[in-house]
Coordinates of C-alpha atoms in Angstrom, one line a residue:
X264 CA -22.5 -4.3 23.1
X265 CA -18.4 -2.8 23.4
X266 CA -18.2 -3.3 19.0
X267 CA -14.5 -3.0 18.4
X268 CA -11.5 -3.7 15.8
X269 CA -9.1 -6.4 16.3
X270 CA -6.0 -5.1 13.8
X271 CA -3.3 -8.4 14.7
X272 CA 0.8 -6.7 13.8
X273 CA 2.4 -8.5 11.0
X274 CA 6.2 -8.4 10.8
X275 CA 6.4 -6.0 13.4
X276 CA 6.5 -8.7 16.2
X277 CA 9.3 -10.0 15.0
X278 CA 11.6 -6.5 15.9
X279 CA 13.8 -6.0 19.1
X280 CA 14.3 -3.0 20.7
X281 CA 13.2 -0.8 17.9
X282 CA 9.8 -2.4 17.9
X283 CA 7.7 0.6 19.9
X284 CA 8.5 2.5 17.6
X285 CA 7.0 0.4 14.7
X286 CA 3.8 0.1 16.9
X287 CA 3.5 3.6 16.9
X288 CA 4.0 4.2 13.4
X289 CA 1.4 1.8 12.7
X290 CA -1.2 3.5 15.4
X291 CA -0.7 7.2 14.1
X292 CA -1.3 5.7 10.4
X293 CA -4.4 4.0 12.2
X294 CA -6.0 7.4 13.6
X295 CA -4.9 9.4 10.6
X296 CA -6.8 6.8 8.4
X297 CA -9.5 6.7 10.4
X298 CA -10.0 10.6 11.1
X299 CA -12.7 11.3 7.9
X300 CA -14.4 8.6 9.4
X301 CA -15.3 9.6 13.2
X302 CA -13.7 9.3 16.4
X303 CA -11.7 6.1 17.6
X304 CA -9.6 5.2 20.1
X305 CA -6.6 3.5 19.2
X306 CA -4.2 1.5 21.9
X307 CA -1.5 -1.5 21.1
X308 CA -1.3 -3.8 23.8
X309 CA 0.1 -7.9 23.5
X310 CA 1.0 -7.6 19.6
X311 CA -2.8 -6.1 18.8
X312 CA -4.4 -2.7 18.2
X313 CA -7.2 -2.2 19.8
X314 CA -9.9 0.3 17.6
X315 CA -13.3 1.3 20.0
X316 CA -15.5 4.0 18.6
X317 CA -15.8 7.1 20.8
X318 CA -19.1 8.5 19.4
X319 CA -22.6 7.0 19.0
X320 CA -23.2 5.9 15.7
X321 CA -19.6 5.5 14.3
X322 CA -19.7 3.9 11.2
X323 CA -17.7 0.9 12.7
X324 CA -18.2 -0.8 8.5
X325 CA -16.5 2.0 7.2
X326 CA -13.6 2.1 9.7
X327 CA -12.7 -1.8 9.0
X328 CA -12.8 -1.3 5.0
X329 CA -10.4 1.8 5.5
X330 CA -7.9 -0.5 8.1
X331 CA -7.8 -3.4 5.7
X332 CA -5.6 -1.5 3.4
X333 CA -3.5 0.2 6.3
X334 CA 0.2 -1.7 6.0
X335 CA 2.1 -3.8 9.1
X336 CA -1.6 -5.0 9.9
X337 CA -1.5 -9.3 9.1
X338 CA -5.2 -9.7 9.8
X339 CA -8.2 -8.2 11.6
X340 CA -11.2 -8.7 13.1
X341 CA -14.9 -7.4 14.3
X342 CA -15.0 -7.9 18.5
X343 CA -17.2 -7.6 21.1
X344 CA -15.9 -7.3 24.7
X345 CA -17.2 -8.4 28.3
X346 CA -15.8 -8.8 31.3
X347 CA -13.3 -12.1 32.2
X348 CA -16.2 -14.5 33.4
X349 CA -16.5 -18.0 31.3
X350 CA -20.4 -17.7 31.0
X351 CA -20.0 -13.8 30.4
X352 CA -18.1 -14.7 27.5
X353 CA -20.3 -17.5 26.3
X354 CA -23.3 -15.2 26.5
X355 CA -21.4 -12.3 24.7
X356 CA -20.5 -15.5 22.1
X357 CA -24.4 -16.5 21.6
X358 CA -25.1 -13.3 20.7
X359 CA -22.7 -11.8 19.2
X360 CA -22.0 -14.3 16.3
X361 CA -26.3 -15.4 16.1
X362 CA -25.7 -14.1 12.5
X363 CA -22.3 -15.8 11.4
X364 CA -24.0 -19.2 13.6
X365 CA -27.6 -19.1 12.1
X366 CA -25.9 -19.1 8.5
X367 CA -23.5 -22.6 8.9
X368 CA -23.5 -26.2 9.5
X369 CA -20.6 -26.7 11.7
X370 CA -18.0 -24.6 13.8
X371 CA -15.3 -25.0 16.4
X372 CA -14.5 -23.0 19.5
X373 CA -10.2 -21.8 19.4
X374 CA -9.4 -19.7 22.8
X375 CA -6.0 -18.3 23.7
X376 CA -5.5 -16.6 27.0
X377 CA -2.5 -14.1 27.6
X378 CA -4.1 -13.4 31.2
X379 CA -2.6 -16.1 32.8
X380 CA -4.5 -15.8 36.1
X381 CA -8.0 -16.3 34.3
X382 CA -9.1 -19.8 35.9
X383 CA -9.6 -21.7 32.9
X384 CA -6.8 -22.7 30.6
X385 CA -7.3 -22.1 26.6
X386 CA -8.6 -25.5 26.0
X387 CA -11.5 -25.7 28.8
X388 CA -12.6 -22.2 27.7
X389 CA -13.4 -23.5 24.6
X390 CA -14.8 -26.8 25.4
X391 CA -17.3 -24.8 28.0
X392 CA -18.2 -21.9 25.6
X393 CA -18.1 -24.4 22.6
X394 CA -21.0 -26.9 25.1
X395 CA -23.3 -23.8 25.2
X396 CA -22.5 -22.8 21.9
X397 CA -23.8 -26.2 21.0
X398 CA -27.2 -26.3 23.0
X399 CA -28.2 -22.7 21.8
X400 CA -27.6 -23.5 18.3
X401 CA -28.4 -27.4 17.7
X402 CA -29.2 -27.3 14.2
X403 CA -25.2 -26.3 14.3
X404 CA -22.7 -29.3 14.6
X405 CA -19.3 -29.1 16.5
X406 CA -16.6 -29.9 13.5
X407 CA -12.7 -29.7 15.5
X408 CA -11.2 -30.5 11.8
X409 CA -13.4 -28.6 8.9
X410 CA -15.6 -26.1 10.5
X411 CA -17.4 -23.9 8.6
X412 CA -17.1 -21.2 11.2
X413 CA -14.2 -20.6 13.9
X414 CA -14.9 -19.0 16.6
X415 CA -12.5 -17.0 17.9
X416 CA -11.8 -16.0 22.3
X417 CA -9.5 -14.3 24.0
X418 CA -8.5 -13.3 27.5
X419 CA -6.1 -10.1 27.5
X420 CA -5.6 -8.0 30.0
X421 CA -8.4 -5.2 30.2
X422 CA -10.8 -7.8 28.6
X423 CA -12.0 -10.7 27.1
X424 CA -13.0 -10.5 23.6
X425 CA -15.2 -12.8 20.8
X426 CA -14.9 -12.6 17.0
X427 CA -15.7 -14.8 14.1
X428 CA -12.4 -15.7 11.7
X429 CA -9.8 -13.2 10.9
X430 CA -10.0 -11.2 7.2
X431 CA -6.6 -10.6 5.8
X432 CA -5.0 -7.4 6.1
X433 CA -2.5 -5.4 3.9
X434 CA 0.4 -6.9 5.6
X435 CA 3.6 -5.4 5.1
X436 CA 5.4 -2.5 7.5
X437 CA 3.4 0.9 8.3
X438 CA 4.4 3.4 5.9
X439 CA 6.9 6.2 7.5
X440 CA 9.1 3.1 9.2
X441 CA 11.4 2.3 6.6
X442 CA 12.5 6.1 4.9
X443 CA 10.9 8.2 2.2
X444 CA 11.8 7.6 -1.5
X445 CA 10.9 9.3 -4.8
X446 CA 8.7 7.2 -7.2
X447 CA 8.1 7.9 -11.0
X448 CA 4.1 7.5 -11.4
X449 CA 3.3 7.6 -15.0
X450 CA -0.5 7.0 -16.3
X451 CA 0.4 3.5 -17.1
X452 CA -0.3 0.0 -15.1
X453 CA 3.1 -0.5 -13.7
X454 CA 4.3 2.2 -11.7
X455 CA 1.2 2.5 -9.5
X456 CA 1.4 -1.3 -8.5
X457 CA 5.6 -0.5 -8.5
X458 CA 4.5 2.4 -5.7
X459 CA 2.5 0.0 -3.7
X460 CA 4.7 -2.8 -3.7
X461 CA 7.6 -0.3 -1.9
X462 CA 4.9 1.7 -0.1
X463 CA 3.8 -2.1 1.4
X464 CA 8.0 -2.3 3.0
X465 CA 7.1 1.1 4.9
X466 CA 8.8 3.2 3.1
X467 CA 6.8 6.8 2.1
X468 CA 6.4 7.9 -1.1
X469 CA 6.2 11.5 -3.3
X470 CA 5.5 10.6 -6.3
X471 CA 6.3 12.5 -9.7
X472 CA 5.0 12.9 -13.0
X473 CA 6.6 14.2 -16.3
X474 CA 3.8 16.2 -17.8
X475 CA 4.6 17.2 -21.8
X476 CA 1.8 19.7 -22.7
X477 CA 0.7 20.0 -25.5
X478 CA 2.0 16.9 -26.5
X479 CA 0.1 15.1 -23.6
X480 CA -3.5 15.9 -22.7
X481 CA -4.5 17.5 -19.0
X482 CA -6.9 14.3 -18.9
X483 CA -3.8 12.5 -19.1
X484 CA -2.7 14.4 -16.0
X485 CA -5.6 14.1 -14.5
X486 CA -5.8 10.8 -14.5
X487 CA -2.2 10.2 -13.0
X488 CA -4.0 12.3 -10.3
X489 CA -6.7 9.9 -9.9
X490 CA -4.1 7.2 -9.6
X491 CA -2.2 8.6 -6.9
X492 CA -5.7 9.7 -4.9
X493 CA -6.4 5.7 -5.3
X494 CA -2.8 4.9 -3.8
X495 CA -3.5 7.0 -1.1
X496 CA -5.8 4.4 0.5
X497 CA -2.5 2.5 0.7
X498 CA 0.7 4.7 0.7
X499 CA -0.7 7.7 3.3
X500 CA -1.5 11.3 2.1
X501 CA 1.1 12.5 -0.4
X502 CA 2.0 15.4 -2.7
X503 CA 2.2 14.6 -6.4
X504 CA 5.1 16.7 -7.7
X505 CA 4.4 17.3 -11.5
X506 CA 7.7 18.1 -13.7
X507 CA 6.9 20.3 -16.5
X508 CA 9.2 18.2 -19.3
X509 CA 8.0 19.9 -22.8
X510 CA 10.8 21.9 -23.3
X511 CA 13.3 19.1 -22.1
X512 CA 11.9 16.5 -25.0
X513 CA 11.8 19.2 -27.2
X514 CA 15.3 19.7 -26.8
X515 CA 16.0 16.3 -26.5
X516 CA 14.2 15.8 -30.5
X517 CA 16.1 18.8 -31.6
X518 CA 19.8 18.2 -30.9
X519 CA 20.4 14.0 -30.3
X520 CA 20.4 11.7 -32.4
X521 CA 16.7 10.0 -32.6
X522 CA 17.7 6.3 -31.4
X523 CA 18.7 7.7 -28.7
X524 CA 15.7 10.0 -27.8
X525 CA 14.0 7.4 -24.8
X526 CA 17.7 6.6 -23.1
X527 CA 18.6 10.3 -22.6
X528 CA 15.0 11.4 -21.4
X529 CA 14.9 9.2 -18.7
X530 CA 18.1 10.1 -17.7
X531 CA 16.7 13.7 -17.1
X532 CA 13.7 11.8 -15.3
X533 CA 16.3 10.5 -13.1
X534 CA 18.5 13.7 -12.4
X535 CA 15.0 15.5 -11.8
X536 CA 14.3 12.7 -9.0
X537 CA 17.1 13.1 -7.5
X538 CA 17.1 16.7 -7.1
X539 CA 13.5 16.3 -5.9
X540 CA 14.9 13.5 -3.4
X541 CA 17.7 15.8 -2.0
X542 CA 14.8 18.5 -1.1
X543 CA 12.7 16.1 0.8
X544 CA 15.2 13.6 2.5
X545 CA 14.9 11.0 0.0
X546 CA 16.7 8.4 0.3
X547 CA 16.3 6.2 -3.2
X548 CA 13.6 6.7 -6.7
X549 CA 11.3 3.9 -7.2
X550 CA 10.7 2.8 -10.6
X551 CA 8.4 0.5 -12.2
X552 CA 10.6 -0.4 -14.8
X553 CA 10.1 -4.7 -15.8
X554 CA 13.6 -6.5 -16.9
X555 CA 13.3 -6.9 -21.2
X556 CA 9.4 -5.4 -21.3
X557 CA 10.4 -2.2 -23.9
X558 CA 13.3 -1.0 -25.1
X559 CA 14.6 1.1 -22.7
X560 CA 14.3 -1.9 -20.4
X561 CA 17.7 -4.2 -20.9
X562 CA 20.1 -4.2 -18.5
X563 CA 22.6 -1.9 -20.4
X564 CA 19.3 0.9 -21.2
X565 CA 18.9 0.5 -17.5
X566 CA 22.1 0.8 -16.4
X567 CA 23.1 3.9 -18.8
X568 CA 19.5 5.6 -17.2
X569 CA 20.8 5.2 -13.8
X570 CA 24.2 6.1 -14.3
X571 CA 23.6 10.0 -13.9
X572 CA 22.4 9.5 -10.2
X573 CA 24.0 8.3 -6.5
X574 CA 21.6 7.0 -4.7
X575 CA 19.3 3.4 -4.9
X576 CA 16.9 2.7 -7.6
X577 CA 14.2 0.6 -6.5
X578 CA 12.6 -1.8 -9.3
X579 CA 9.9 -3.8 -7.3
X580 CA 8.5 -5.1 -10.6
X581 CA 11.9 -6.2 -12.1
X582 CA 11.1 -10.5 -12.2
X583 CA 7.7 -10.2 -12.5
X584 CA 5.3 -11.0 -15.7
X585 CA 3.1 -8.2 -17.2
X586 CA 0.1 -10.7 -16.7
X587 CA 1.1 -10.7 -12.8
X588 CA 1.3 -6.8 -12.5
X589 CA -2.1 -6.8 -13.8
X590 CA -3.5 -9.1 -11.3
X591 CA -2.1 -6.9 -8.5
X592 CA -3.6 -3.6 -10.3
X593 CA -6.9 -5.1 -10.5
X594 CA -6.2 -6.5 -6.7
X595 CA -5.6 -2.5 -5.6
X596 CA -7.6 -0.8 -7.6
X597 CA -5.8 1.3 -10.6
X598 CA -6.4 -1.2 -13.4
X599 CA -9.5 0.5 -14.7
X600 CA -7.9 3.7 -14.3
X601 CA -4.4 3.1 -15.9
X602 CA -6.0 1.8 -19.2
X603 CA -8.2 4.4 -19.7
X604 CA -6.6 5.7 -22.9
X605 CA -4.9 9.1 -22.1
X606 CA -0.7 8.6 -23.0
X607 CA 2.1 9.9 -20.9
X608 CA 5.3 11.5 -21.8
X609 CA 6.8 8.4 -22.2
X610 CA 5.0 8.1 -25.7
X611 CA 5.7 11.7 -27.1
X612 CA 8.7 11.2 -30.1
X613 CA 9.4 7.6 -29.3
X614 CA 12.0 6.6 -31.6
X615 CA 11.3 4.1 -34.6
X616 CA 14.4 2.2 -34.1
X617 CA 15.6 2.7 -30.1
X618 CA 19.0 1.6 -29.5
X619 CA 18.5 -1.2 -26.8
X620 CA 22.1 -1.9 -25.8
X621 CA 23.5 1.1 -25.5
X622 CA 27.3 2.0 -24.3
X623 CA 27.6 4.9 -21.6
X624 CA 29.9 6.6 -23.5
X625 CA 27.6 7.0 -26.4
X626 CA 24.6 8.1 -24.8
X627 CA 26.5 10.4 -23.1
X628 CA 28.1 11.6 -26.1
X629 CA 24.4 11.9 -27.5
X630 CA 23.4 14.2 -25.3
X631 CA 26.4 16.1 -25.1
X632 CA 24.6 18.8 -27.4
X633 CA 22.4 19.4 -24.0
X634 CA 22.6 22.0 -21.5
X635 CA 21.5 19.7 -19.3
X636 CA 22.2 21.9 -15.8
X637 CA 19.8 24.6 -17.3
X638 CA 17.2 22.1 -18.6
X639 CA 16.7 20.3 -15.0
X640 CA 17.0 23.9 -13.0
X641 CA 14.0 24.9 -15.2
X642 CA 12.1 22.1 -15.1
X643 CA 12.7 21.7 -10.9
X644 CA 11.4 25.8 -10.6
X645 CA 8.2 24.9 -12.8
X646 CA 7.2 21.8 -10.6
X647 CA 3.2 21.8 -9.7
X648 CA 2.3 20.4 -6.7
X649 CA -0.5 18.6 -5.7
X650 CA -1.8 17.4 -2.6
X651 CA -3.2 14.0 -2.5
X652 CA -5.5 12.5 0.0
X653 CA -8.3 9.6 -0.1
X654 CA -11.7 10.6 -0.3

């Protein structure tokens, strides 16, 4: 029996002329995601990517776990394919689904045929497959309005194919269509869900992290590693770009006054990012910044931070509640990891009374004392970088 994966295109259907080249965006993230796993054949044909193993024994399970998380797929679904003959199709459906049938009370037959020449329109193919459906199974009762089990057939062009209902995918647009951008990836629980949320508009990411030794732990680098390994199953390989930002604090501690200390670091986060974007074709820095959550969070800390750079700042998380950020970590994945308890740079000589409505002119003046040019030059020649894939 022809097992394949059904991966149905999300917004992509809705594109003009451009749209090819969203479809094959989405198919090389398809075959790259599924290249640990074995070999596949991947086509798009009528708004659907077809996935057929190409080797006995390909671990068809593993392939349909890795695709549900592969953006610009809506839904998908386990297939089986026969040739474009009604009782072919209602044999292939009696055996096919014996498992998903044997285990529910009631189910409907739904057909849509795109091959227009196939004799039987969409609503006799399911009345005849549904009849058969009925007699092989008759402890099973046909249920139009509240089935337990939909049955799903379709007549395309090279085939006709059977599956049970849809699973969600990650929706979205395939990562690569939409640009690159820089995004800050502390070890906390916002910036990996903020990475997600702008890796899910198909945009790809190089994330970078301000590493403070001694001051921070290498388990706290570590674990930002972890995080962006675990984003990978989302966002696509990428290389972590780790900042080494001791000296810069230290500096920053030294010479400016201490209400001051958070506003002007993250201004040097921001230059850094932007020199890191200008090497890599950036186009914008993604932050995972949450409007009033900390200090350096109100509009005027936010606006002074961003001052020092000429490009976008993406804030995915900017209207959303902490207790809804932590719903969408748990939903992908980095919750446990972001709360294990290893602090970031962010933490290191946090001042006891932050000014949180700063004027430009003063936190410029602040750090006035600063050679800044020399501080972001070193800390751009000491980057590490590390390259991140899923396992």
């Amino acid at each position: 029996m022809n097992d394949i994966i059904l991966l149905k295109l999300g917004e992509i259907v809705l594109k003009g002329l451009n749209r090819k080249s969203f479809e094959q965006k989405l198919m090389s993230n398809v075959r790259r995601r599924l290249e640990p796993i074995g070999k596949f054949r991947v086509y798009c044909l009528q708004s659907t990517v077809y996935v057929e193993a190409q080797e006995d024994g390909a671990d068809m399970d593993a392939a349909f776990a890795a695709l549900k998380k592969v953006f610009g797929v809506i839904k998908l679904s386990r297939a089986a394919a026969c040739e474009k003959d009604r009782d072919a199709i209602a044999a292939l459906a009696i055996e096919y689904l014996r498992e998903d049938m044997e285990r529910v009370r009631s189910f409907k037959v739904e057909s849509k045929r795109s091959d227009k020449s196939f004799p039987l329109t969409s609503i006799q193919l399911s009345q005849y497959v549904g009849g058969l459906l009925a007699e092989a199974y008759p402890n099973v009762q046909v249920d139009v309005h509240e089935p337990e089990l939909t049955v799903h057939l379709e007549v395309r062009d090279l085939a006709a194919y059977v599956h049970a209902t849809p699973v969600p995918g990650a929706g979205g647009m395939p990562v690569g269509s939409n640009g690159v951008a820089v995004t800050l990836l502390s070890g906390g629980i916002d910036s990996p869900v903020s990475t997600y949320m702008i890796a899910k508009r198909g945009v790809r990411l190089i994330p970078v992290h301000f590493f403070s030794f001694p001051y921070t732990s290498q388990q706290a680098k570590d674990k930002v590693v972890d995080l962006g390994r675990q984003l990978t199953e989302y966002c696509g390989r990428m290389t972590l770009e780790v900042v080494p930002f001791t000296h810069i604090q230290e500096e920053i501690r030294d010479k400016c006054p201490e209400e001051y200390f958070t506003l002007i670091m993250r201004r040097f986060m921001m230059r850094i990012a932007k020199r890191i974007a200008d090497a890599n074709g950036a186009k914008a820095v993604v932050t995972g910044e949450n409007l009033g959550q900390v200090a350096s969070q109100t509009m005027e800390a936010m606006a002074s931070t961003q001052a020092v750079i000429d490009m976008p700042v993406l804030q995915p998380l900017i209207g959303m509640d902490k207790e809804e950020i932590v719903t969408l970590a748990r939903k992908i994945g980095t919750f446990e990891t972001s709360i294990l308890p290893y602090e970031d740079c962010c933490t290191v000589f946090t001042p006891r009374h932050p000014r949180t409505h700063p004027k430009l002119k003063d936190v410029e003046a602040a750090e006035s004392a600063l050679d800044i040019a020399a501080l972001v030059d070193e800390a751009v020649k000491g980057i590490e970088r590390i390259r991140l894939d899923h396992e």
